[in-house]
Amino acid sequence: MNRITIVTVGLGLVGLLSLTAVGQAQHVHGHSMIKEGTPGDSHPDERAALGLSQAAEAGLKLTMREHLEAIRDIVASLSRQEFDAAAKVAHEELGFPKHHQAMERESGATFPPKYHELAMAHHQEAEDLAKVLSSKDLKTILPKLEKTIEACVSCHRAYKL
Ligand code: HEC
């Protein structure tokens, strides 16, 4: 091997080695990102378990899936500027009438007082949203929609089945 060949092979090796290092760093990084949401790791799951019966759990989950559909329907109505339709969904599907239906579905289960408060706060936010929808003013409506969704998030952070 002449001098030039040795230098070229040497540079090639350095290049390969640094590529491997980058690859490993990316692998480690990707791995730690996946781990982040895993309960019991660096982010422990601090939500309180409700410990419901199977029937009550099924009822609660059904209500929850309808809640998500209600949010979808409200956003869809807003995008078509159908404010009355959005108000009807906010009141009937997320407001106080929904609470009675939810309780019937949860077959007499008892909930911690804090859970009950979060549930009531979420119905109240939805009723507030229903009221401001008649303004037809997105600058007034969207902050109330955000608060309604924030009420979902607050409870999901605190409780699990
Ligand atoms: C007062 C508490 C509370 C409020 C308010 C609440 N949720 Fe939930 N939700 C729960 C609990 C508890 C679970 C079960 C979560 C778990 O075990 O990981 C759940 C689960 C869900 C699920 C999963 C359902 C399934 O079939 O597994 C969806 C979707 C959902 N919620 C949507 C919503 C939306 C949208 C809102 C707001 C409009 C909302 N929730 C408001 C308590 C709440």
JSON list of C-alpha atoms and ligand atoms in Angstrom, two decimals:
[
{"chain": "A", "resi": 1, "resn": "MET", "atom": "CA", "xyz": [0.00, 0.00, 0.00]},
{"chain": "A", "resi": 2, "resn": "ASN", "atom": "CA", "xyz": [1.30, 3.40, -0.83]},
{"chain": "A", "resi": 3, "resn": "ARG", "atom": "CA", "xyz": [0.90, 6.39, 1.42]},
{"chain": "A", "resi": 4, "resn": "ILE", "atom": "CA", "xyz": [-2.18, 7.76, -0.39]},
{"chain": "A", "resi": 5, "resn": "THR", "atom": "CA", "xyz": [-4.01, 4.42, -0.10]},
{"chain": "A", "resi": 6, "resn": "ILE", "atom": "CA", "xyz": [-3.31, 4.21, 3.62]},
{"chain": "A", "resi": 7, "resn": "VAL", "atom": "CA", "xyz": [-4.64, 7.74, 4.20]},
{"chain": "A", "resi": 8, "resn": "THR", "atom": "CA", "xyz": [-7.75, 7.02, 2.10]},
{"chain": "A", "resi": 9, "resn": "VAL", "atom": "CA", "xyz": [-8.51, 3.76, 3.92]},
{"chain": "A", "resi": 10, "resn": "GLY", "atom": "CA", "xyz": [-7.86, 5.50, 7.24]},
{"chain": "A", "resi": 11, "resn": "LEU", "atom": "CA", "xyz": [-10.32, 8.33, 6.44]},
{"chain": "A", "resi": 12, "resn": "GLY", "atom": "CA", "xyz": [-12.88, 5.82, 5.26]},
{"chain": "A", "resi": 13, "resn": "LEU", "atom": "CA", "xyz": [-12.65, 3.98, 8.58]},
{"chain": "A", "resi": 14, "resn": "VAL", "atom": "CA", "xyz": [-13.01, 7.20, 10.58]},
{"chain": "A", "resi": 15, "resn": "GLY", "atom": "CA", "xyz": [-16.08, 8.03, 8.48]},
{"chain": "A", "resi": 16, "resn": "LEU", "atom": "CA", "xyz": [-17.64, 4.62, 9.08]},
{"chain": "A", "resi": 17, "resn": "LEU", "atom": "CA", "xyz": [-16.94, 4.80, 12.79]},
{"chain": "A", "resi": 18, "resn": "SER", "atom": "CA", "xyz": [-18.59, 8.20, 13.14]},
{"chain": "A", "resi": 19, "resn": "LEU", "atom": "CA", "xyz": [-21.63, 7.02, 11.16]},
{"chain": "A", "resi": 20, "resn": "THR", "atom": "CA", "xyz": [-21.97, 4.11, 13.55]},
{"chain": "A", "resi": 21, "resn": "ALA", "atom": "CA", "xyz": [-21.73, 6.49, 16.50]},
{"chain": "A", "resi": 22, "resn": "VAL", "atom": "CA", "xyz": [-24.52, 8.68, 15.07]},
{"chain": "A", "resi": 23, "resn": "GLY", "atom": "CA", "xyz": [-26.60, 5.58, 14.44]},
{"chain": "A", "resi": 24, "resn": "GLN", "atom": "CA", "xyz": [-26.16, 4.45, 18.03]},
{"chain": "A", "resi": 25, "resn": "ALA", "atom": "CA", "xyz": [-26.96, 7.88, 19.41]},
{"chain": "A", "resi": 26, "resn": "GLN", "atom": "CA", "xyz": [-30.15, 7.98, 17.34]},
{"chain": "A", "resi": 27, "resn": "HIS", "atom": "CA", "xyz": [-31.08, 4.50, 18.46]},
{"chain": "A", "resi": 28, "resn": "VAL", "atom": "CA", "xyz": [-30.60, 5.40, 22.14]},
{"chain": "A", "resi": 29, "resn": "HIS", "atom": "CA", "xyz": [-32.54, 8.62, 21.67]},
{"chain": "A", "resi": 30, "resn": "GLY", "atom": "CA", "xyz": [-35.42, 6.91, 19.87]},
{"chain": "A", "resi": 31, "resn": "HIS", "atom": "CA", "xyz": [-35.54, 4.27, 22.56]},
{"chain": "A", "resi": 32, "resn": "SER", "atom": "CA", "xyz": [-35.75, 6.79, 25.40]},
{"chain": "A", "resi": 33, "resn": "MET", "atom": "CA", "xyz": [-38.57, 8.63, 23.58]},
{"chain": "A", "resi": 34, "resn": "ILE", "atom": "CA", "xyz": [-40.60, 5.43, 23.39]},
{"chain": "A", "resi": 35, "resn": "LYS", "atom": "CA", "xyz": [-39.99, 4.76, 27.06]},
{"chain": "A", "resi": 36, "resn": "GLU", "atom": "CA", "xyz": [-41.16, 8.22, 28.16]},
{"chain": "A", "resi": 37, "resn": "GLY", "atom": "CA", "xyz": [-44.89, 7.45, 28.24]},
{"chain": "A", "resi": 38, "resn": "THR", "atom": "CA", "xyz": [-44.50, 4.09, 29.93]},
{"chain": "A", "resi": 39, "resn": "PRO", "atom": "CA", "xyz": [-46.00, 3.99, 33.43]},
{"chain": "A", "resi": 40, "resn": "GLY", "atom": "CA", "xyz": [-43.65, 2.99, 36.21]},
{"chain": "A", "resi": 41, "resn": "ASP", "atom": "CA", "xyz": [-40.58, 4.44, 34.50]},
{"chain": "A", "resi": 42, "resn": "SER", "atom": "CA", "xyz": [-39.29, 8.01, 34.82]},
{"chain": "A", "resi": 43, "resn": "HIS", "atom": "CA", "xyz": [-42.93, 9.18, 34.45]},
{"chain": "A", "resi": 44, "resn": "PRO", "atom": "CA", "xyz": [-44.87, 7.16, 37.00]},
{"chain": "A", "resi": 45, "resn": "ASP", "atom": "CA", "xyz": [-48.61, 6.79, 36.45]},
{"chain": "A", "resi": 46, "resn": "GLU", "atom": "CA", "xyz": [-50.06, 8.76, 39.33]},
{"chain": "A", "resi": 47, "resn": "ARG", "atom": "CA", "xyz": [-53.70, 8.46, 38.29]},
{"chain": "A", "resi": 48, "resn": "ALA", "atom": "CA", "xyz": [-56.04, 7.03, 40.89]},
{"chain": "A", "resi": 49, "resn": "ALA", "atom": "CA", "xyz": [-57.87, 3.83, 39.86]},
{"chain": "A", "resi": 50, "resn": "LEU", "atom": "CA", "xyz": [-61.67, 4.00, 40.12]},
{"chain": "A", "resi": 51, "resn": "GLY", "atom": "CA", "xyz": [-62.06, 0.25, 40.69]},
{"chain": "A", "resi": 52, "resn": "LEU", "atom": "CA", "xyz": [-65.51, -0.04, 39.09]},
{"chain": "A", "resi": 53, "resn": "SER", "atom": "CA", "xyz": [-67.51, -3.20, 38.32]},
{"chain": "A", "resi": 54, "resn": "GLN", "atom": "CA", "xyz": [-67.25, -4.53, 34.77]},
{"chain": "A", "resi": 55, "resn": "ALA", "atom": "CA", "xyz": [-70.75, -3.28, 33.93]},
{"chain": "A", "resi": 56, "resn": "ALA", "atom": "CA", "xyz": [-70.00, 0.22, 35.23]},
{"chain": "A", "resi": 57, "resn": "GLU", "atom": "CA", "xyz": [-66.71, 0.29, 33.30]},
{"chain": "A", "resi": 58, "resn": "ALA", "atom": "CA", "xyz": [-68.49, -0.65, 30.07]},
{"chain": "A", "resi": 59, "resn": "GLY", "atom": "CA", "xyz": [-71.08, 2.09, 30.68]},
{"chain": "A", "resi": 60, "resn": "LEU", "atom": "CA", "xyz": [-68.40, 4.70, 31.42]},
{"chain": "A", "resi": 61, "resn": "LYS", "atom": "CA", "xyz": [-66.42, 3.81, 28.29]},
{"chain": "A", "resi": 62, "resn": "LEU", "atom": "CA", "xyz": [-69.52, 4.08, 26.10]},
{"chain": "A", "resi": 63, "resn": "THR", "atom": "CA", "xyz": [-70.21, 7.56, 27.49]},
{"chain": "A", "resi": 64, "resn": "MET", "atom": "CA", "xyz": [-66.58, 8.53, 26.88]},
{"chain": "A", "resi": 65, "resn": "ARG", "atom": "CA", "xyz": [-66.62, 7.43, 23.26]},
{"chain": "A", "resi": 66, "resn": "GLU", "atom": "CA", "xyz": [-69.78, 9.47, 22.77]},
{"chain": "A", "resi": 67, "resn": "HIS", "atom": "CA", "xyz": [-68.02, 12.46, 24.38]},
{"chain": "A", "resi": 68, "resn": "LEU", "atom": "CA", "xyz": [-65.30, 12.25, 21.76]},
{"chain": "A", "resi": 69, "resn": "GLU", "atom": "CA", "xyz": [-67.90, 12.04, 18.98]},
{"chain": "A", "resi": 70, "resn": "ALA", "atom": "CA", "xyz": [-69.63, 15.09, 20.47]},
{"chain": "A", "resi": 71, "resn": "ILE", "atom": "CA", "xyz": [-66.39, 17.09, 20.31]},
{"chain": "A", "resi": 72, "resn": "ARG", "atom": "CA", "xyz": [-65.98, 15.96, 16.68]},
{"chain": "A", "resi": 73, "resn": "ASP", "atom": "CA", "xyz": [-69.58, 17.01, 15.89]},
{"chain": "A", "resi": 74, "resn": "ILE", "atom": "CA", "xyz": [-69.12, 20.43, 17.52]},
{"chain": "A", "resi": 75, "resn": "VAL", "atom": "CA", "xyz": [-65.96, 21.12, 15.51]},
{"chain": "A", "resi": 76, "resn": "ALA", "atom": "CA", "xyz": [-67.70, 19.90, 12.32]},
{"chain": "A", "resi": 77, "resn": "SER", "atom": "CA", "xyz": [-70.67, 22.23, 12.93]},
{"chain": "A", "resi": 78, "resn": "LEU", "atom": "CA", "xyz": [-68.33, 25.14, 13.64]},
{"chain": "A", "resi": 79, "resn": "SER", "atom": "CA", "xyz": [-66.49, 24.55, 10.38]},
{"chain": "A", "resi": 80, "resn": "ARG", "atom": "CA", "xyz": [-69.87, 24.84, 8.58]},
{"chain": "A", "resi": 81, "resn": "GLN", "atom": "CA", "xyz": [-70.89, 27.83, 10.74]},
{"chain": "A", "resi": 82, "resn": "GLU", "atom": "CA", "xyz": [-73.89, 25.86, 12.04]},
{"chain": "A", "resi": 83, "resn": "PHE", "atom": "CA", "xyz": [-73.87, 27.39, 15.51]},
{"chain": "A", "resi": 84, "resn": "ASP", "atom": "CA", "xyz": [-77.31, 26.19, 16.62]},
{"chain": "A", "resi": 85, "resn": "ALA", "atom": "CA", "xyz": [-76.43, 22.59, 15.79]},
{"chain": "A", "resi": 86, "resn": "ALA", "atom": "CA", "xyz": [-73.18, 22.91, 17.75]},
{"chain": "A", "resi": 87, "resn": "ALA", "atom": "CA", "xyz": [-75.06, 24.36, 20.76]},
{"chain": "A", "resi": 88, "resn": "LYS", "atom": "CA", "xyz": [-77.53, 21.47, 20.73]},
{"chain": "A", "resi": 89, "resn": "VAL", "atom": "CA", "xyz": [-74.69, 18.90, 20.84]},
{"chain": "A", "resi": 90, "resn": "ALA", "atom": "CA", "xyz": [-72.79, 20.82, 23.54]},
{"chain": "A", "resi": 91, "resn": "HIS", "atom": "CA", "xyz": [-75.88, 20.90, 25.78]},
{"chain": "A", "resi": 92, "resn": "GLU", "atom": "CA", "xyz": [-77.38, 17.48, 25.11]},
{"chain": "A", "resi": 93, "resn": "GLU", "atom": "CA", "xyz": [-74.23, 15.39, 24.65]},
{"chain": "A", "resi": 94, "resn": "LEU", "atom": "CA", "xyz": [-71.80, 17.08, 27.08]},
{"chain": "A", "resi": 95, "resn": "GLY", "atom": "CA", "xyz": [-73.94, 19.23, 29.36]},
{"chain": "A", "resi": 96, "resn": "PHE", "atom": "CA", "xyz": [-76.02, 18.30, 32.43]},
{"chain": "A", "resi": 97, "resn": "PRO", "atom": "CA", "xyz": [-78.57, 16.09, 30.59]},
{"chain": "A", "resi": 98, "resn": "LYS", "atom": "CA", "xyz": [-75.66, 13.75, 29.73]},
{"chain": "A", "resi": 99, "resn": "HIS", "atom": "CA", "xyz": [-74.80, 13.38, 33.40]},
{"chain": "A", "resi": 100, "resn": "HIS", "atom": "CA", "xyz": [-78.09, 11.62, 34.12]},
{"chain": "A", "resi": 101, "resn": "GLN", "atom": "CA", "xyz": [-77.60, 9.22, 31.25]},
{"chain": "A", "resi": 102, "resn": "ALA", "atom": "CA", "xyz": [-74.01, 8.55, 32.37]},
{"chain": "A", "resi": 103, "resn": "MET", "atom": "CA", "xyz": [-75.15, 7.75, 35.94]},
{"chain": "A", "resi": 104, "resn": "GLU", "atom": "CA", "xyz": [-77.79, 5.31, 34.69]},
{"chain": "A", "resi": 105, "resn": "ARG", "atom": "CA", "xyz": [-75.14, 3.52, 32.66]},
{"chain": "A", "resi": 106, "resn": "GLU", "atom": "CA", "xyz": [-72.72, 3.26, 35.58]},
{"chain": "A", "resi": 107, "resn": "SER", "atom": "CA", "xyz": [-75.07, 0.90, 37.47]},
{"chain": "A", "resi": 108, "resn": "GLY", "atom": "CA", "xyz": [-75.10, 2.60, 40.86]},
{"chain": "A", "resi": 109, "resn": "ALA", "atom": "CA", "xyz": [-71.28, 2.88, 41.14]},
{"chain": "A", "resi": 110, "resn": "THR", "atom": "CA", "xyz": [-69.89, 5.34, 43.67]},
{"chain": "A", "resi": 111, "resn": "PHE", "atom": "CA", "xyz": [-67.11, 7.74, 42.67]},
{"chain": "A", "resi": 112, "resn": "PRO", "atom": "CA", "xyz": [-64.63, 9.73, 44.78]},
{"chain": "A", "resi": 113, "resn": "PRO", "atom": "CA", "xyz": [-65.89, 13.28, 45.55]},
{"chain": "A", "resi": 114, "resn": "LYS", "atom": "CA", "xyz": [-63.02, 14.78, 43.50]},
{"chain": "A", "resi": 115, "resn": "TYR", "atom": "CA", "xyz": [-64.09, 12.73, 40.46]},
{"chain": "A", "resi": 116, "resn": "HIS", "atom": "CA", "xyz": [-67.65, 13.97, 40.87]},
{"chain": "A", "resi": 117, "resn": "GLU", "atom": "CA", "xyz": [-66.36, 17.58, 41.00]},
{"chain": "A", "resi": 118, "resn": "LEU", "atom": "CA", "xyz": [-64.36, 17.10, 37.80]},
{"chain": "A", "resi": 119, "resn": "ALA", "atom": "CA", "xyz": [-67.41, 15.57, 36.10]},
{"chain": "A", "resi": 120, "resn": "MET", "atom": "CA", "xyz": [-69.61, 18.50, 37.15]},
{"chain": "A", "resi": 121, "resn": "ALA", "atom": "CA", "xyz": [-66.97, 21.05, 36.07]},
{"chain": "A", "resi": 122, "resn": "HIS", "atom": "CA", "xyz": [-66.87, 19.39, 32.64]},
{"chain": "A", "resi": 123, "resn": "HIS", "atom": "CA", "xyz": [-70.67, 19.57, 32.25]},
{"chain": "A", "resi": 124, "resn": "GLN", "atom": "CA", "xyz": [-70.58, 23.22, 33.34]},
{"chain": "A", "resi": 125, "resn": "GLU", "atom": "CA", "xyz": [-67.88, 24.09, 30.75]},
{"chain": "A", "resi": 126, "resn": "ALA", "atom": "CA", "xyz": [-70.03, 22.44, 28.05]},
{"chain": "A", "resi": 127, "resn": "GLU", "atom": "CA", "xyz": [-73.10, 24.44, 29.15]},
{"chain": "A", "resi": 128, "resn": "ASP", "atom": "CA", "xyz": [-71.01, 27.65, 29.03]},
{"chain": "A", "resi": 129, "resn": "LEU", "atom": "CA", "xyz": [-69.87, 26.69, 25.53]},
{"chain": "A", "resi": 130, "resn": "ALA", "atom": "CA", "xyz": [-73.50, 26.05, 24.48]},
{"chain": "A", "resi": 131, "resn": "LYS", "atom": "CA", "xyz": [-74.42, 29.57, 25.66]},
{"chain": "A", "resi": 132, "resn": "VAL", "atom": "CA", "xyz": [-71.67, 31.48, 23.81]},
{"chain": "A", "resi": 133, "resn": "LEU", "atom": "CA", "xyz": [-72.32, 29.62, 20.53]},
{"chain": "A", "resi": 134, "resn": "SER", "atom": "CA", "xyz": [-75.26, 31.95, 19.84]},
{"chain": "A", "resi": 135, "resn": "SER", "atom": "CA", "xyz": [-72.74, 34.83, 19.58]},
{"chain": "A", "resi": 136, "resn": "LYS", "atom": "CA", "xyz": [-71.58, 33.22, 16.28]},
{"chain": "A", "resi": 137, "resn": "ASP", "atom": "CA", "xyz": [-68.20, 34.78, 17.10]},
{"chain": "A", "resi": 138, "resn": "LEU", "atom": "CA", "xyz": [-65.30, 32.32, 16.87]},
{"chain": "A", "resi": 139, "resn": "LYS", "atom": "CA", "xyz": [-63.07, 34.55, 19.03]},
{"chain": "A", "resi": 140, "resn": "THR", "atom": "CA", "xyz": [-65.56, 34.07, 21.87]},
{"chain": "A", "resi": 141, "resn": "ILE", "atom": "CA", "xyz": [-66.42, 30.47, 21.06]},
{"chain": "A", "resi": 142, "resn": "LEU", "atom": "CA", "xyz": [-62.99, 28.87, 20.59]},
{"chain": "A", "resi": 143, "resn": "PRO", "atom": "CA", "xyz": [-61.62, 29.72, 24.07]},
{"chain": "A", "resi": 144, "resn": "LYS", "atom": "CA", "xyz": [-64.76, 28.07, 25.55]},
{"chain": "A", "resi": 145, "resn": "LEU", "atom": "CA", "xyz": [-64.26, 25.02, 23.37]},
{"chain": "A", "resi": 146, "resn": "GLU", "atom": "CA", "xyz": [-60.68, 24.84, 24.62]},
{"chain": "A", "resi": 147, "resn": "LYS", "atom": "CA", "xyz": [-61.92, 24.98, 28.24]},
{"chain": "A", "resi": 148, "resn": "THR", "atom": "CA", "xyz": [-64.41, 22.20, 27.51]},
{"chain": "A", "resi": 149, "resn": "ILE", "atom": "CA", "xyz": [-61.64, 19.96, 26.15]},
{"chain": "A", "resi": 150, "resn": "GLU", "atom": "CA", "xyz": [-59.35, 20.97, 29.02]},
{"chain": "A", "resi": 151, "resn": "ALA", "atom": "CA", "xyz": [-62.00, 19.60, 31.41]},
{"chain": "A", "resi": 152, "resn": "CYS", "atom": "CA", "xyz": [-61.66, 16.19, 29.68]},
{"chain": "A", "resi": 153, "resn": "VAL", "atom": "CA", "xyz": [-57.88, 16.37, 30.03]},
{"chain": "A", "resi": 154, "resn": "SER", "atom": "CA", "xyz": [-58.03, 17.31, 33.74]},
{"chain": "A", "resi": 155, "resn": "CYS", "atom": "CA", "xyz": [-60.02, 14.23, 34.63]},
{"chain": "A", "resi": 156, "resn": "HIS", "atom": "CA", "xyz": [-57.95, 11.92, 32.42]},
{"chain": "A", "resi": 157, "resn": "ARG", "atom": "CA", "xyz": [-54.83, 13.13, 34.23]},
{"chain": "A", "resi": 158, "resn": "ALA", "atom": "CA", "xyz": [-56.31, 12.29, 37.63]},
{"chain": "A", "resi": 159, "resn": "TYR", "atom": "CA", "xyz": [-58.26, 9.02, 37.16]},
{"chain": "A", "resi": 160, "resn": "LYS", "atom": "CA", "xyz": [-58.16, 5.69, 35.36]},
{"chain": "A", "resi": 161, "resn": "LEU", "atom": "CA", "xyz": [-60.35, 2.59, 35.41]},
{"chain": "B", "resi": 1, "resn": "HEC", "atom": "C1", "xyz": [-64.78, 13.15, 35.39]},
{"chain": "B", "resi": 1, "resn": "HEC", "atom": "C2", "xyz": [-63.79, 12.40, 34.63]},
{"chain": "B", "resi": 1, "resn": "HEC", "atom": "C3", "xyz": [-63.77, 12.39, 33.14]},
{"chain": "B", "resi": 1, "resn": "HEC", "atom": "C4", "xyz": [-64.12, 13.39, 32.26]},
{"chain": "B", "resi": 1, "resn": "HEC", "atom": "C5", "xyz": [-64.65, 14.80, 32.58]},
{"chain": "B", "resi": 1, "resn": "HEC", "atom": "C6", "xyz": [-63.90, 12.88, 30.94]},
{"chain": "B", "resi": 1, "resn": "HEC", "atom": "N1", "xyz": [-63.42, 11.60, 31.00]},
{"chain": "B", "resi": 1, "resn": "HEC", "atom": "FE1", "xyz": [-62.97, 10.41, 29.39]},
{"chain": "B", "resi": 1, "resn": "HEC", "atom": "N2", "xyz": [-62.38, 8.93, 30.66]},
{"chain": "B", "resi": 1, "resn": "HEC", "atom": "C7", "xyz": [-62.37, 9.01, 32.04]},
{"chain": "B", "resi": 1, "resn": "HEC", "atom": "C8", "xyz": [-61.77, 7.81, 32.59]},
{"chain": "B", "resi": 1, "resn": "HEC", "atom": "C9", "xyz": [-61.56, 7.51, 34.09]},
{"chain": "B", "resi": 1, "resn": "HEC", "atom": "C10", "xyz": [-61.41, 7.00, 31.50]},
{"chain": "B", "resi": 1, "resn": "HEC", "atom": "C11", "xyz": [-60.68, 5.65, 31.54]},
{"chain": "B", "resi": 1, "resn": "HEC", "atom": "C12", "xyz": [-59.20, 5.98, 31.35]},
{"chain": "B", "resi": 1, "resn": "HEC", "atom": "C13", "xyz": [-58.24, 4.85, 31.66]},
{"chain": "B", "resi": 1, "resn": "HEC", "atom": "O1", "xyz": [-58.59, 3.91, 32.40]},
{"chain": "B", "resi": 1, "resn": "HEC", "atom": "O2", "xyz": [-57.08, 4.91, 31.16]},
{"chain": "B", "resi": 1, "resn": "HEC", "atom": "C14", "xyz": [-61.83, 7.73, 30.30]},
{"chain": "B", "resi": 1, "resn": "HEC", "atom": "C15", "xyz": [-61.69, 7.23, 29.00]},
{"chain": "B", "resi": 1, "resn": "HEC", "atom": "C16", "xyz": [-62.02, 7.93, 27.86]},
{"chain": "B", "resi": 1, "resn": "HEC", "atom": "C17", "xyz": [-61.94, 7.40, 26.52]},
{"chain": "B", "resi": 1, "resn": "HEC", "atom": "C18", "xyz": [-61.57, 5.97, 26.13]},
{"chain": "B", "resi": 1, "resn": "HEC", "atom": "C19", "xyz": [-62.89, 5.16, 26.05]},
{"chain": "B", "resi": 1, "resn": "HEC", "atom": "C20", "xyz": [-62.71, 3.67, 25.79]},
{"chain": "B", "resi": 1, "resn": "HEC", "atom": "O3", "xyz": [-63.59, 3.06, 25.14]},
{"chain": "B", "resi": 1, "resn": "HEC", "atom": "O4", "xyz": [-61.69, 3.09, 26.23]},
{"chain": "B", "resi": 1, "resn": "HEC", "atom": "C21", "xyz": [-62.29, 8.42, 25.68]},
{"chain": "B", "resi": 1, "resn": "HEC", "atom": "C22", "xyz": [-62.36, 8.38, 24.15]},
{"chain": "B", "resi": 1, "resn": "HEC", "atom": "C23", "xyz": [-62.61, 9.58, 26.49]},
{"chain": "B", "resi": 1, "resn": "HEC", "atom": "N3", "xyz": [-62.46, 9.24, 27.83]},
{"chain": "B", "resi": 1, "resn": "HEC", "atom": "C24", "xyz": [-63.02, 10.81, 25.99]},
{"chain": "B", "resi": 1, "resn": "HEC", "atom": "C25", "xyz": [-63.40, 11.89, 26.77]},
{"chain": "B", "resi": 1, "resn": "HEC", "atom": "C26", "xyz": [-63.74, 13.21, 26.25]},
{"chain": "B", "resi": 1, "resn": "HEC", "atom": "C27", "xyz": [-63.72, 13.62, 24.79]},
{"chain": "B", "resi": 1, "resn": "HEC", "atom": "C28", "xyz": [-64.07, 13.98, 27.32]},
{"chain": "B", "resi": 1, "resn": "HEC", "atom": "C29", "xyz": [-64.51, 15.43, 27.36]},
{"chain": "B", "resi": 1, "resn": "HEC", "atom": "C30", "xyz": [-65.55, 15.90, 26.47]},
{"chain": "B", "resi": 1, "resn": "HEC", "atom": "C31", "xyz": [-63.92, 13.15, 28.52]},
{"chain": "B", "resi": 1, "resn": "HEC", "atom": "N4", "xyz": [-63.50, 11.90, 28.14]},
{"chain": "B", "resi": 1, "resn": "HEC", "atom": "C32", "xyz": [-64.16, 13.61, 29.79]},
{"chain": "B", "resi": 1, "resn": "HEC", "atom": "C33", "xyz": [-62.85, 10.04, 32.81]},
{"chain": "B", "resi": 1, "resn": "HEC", "atom": "C34", "xyz": [-63.31, 11.27, 32.32]}
]
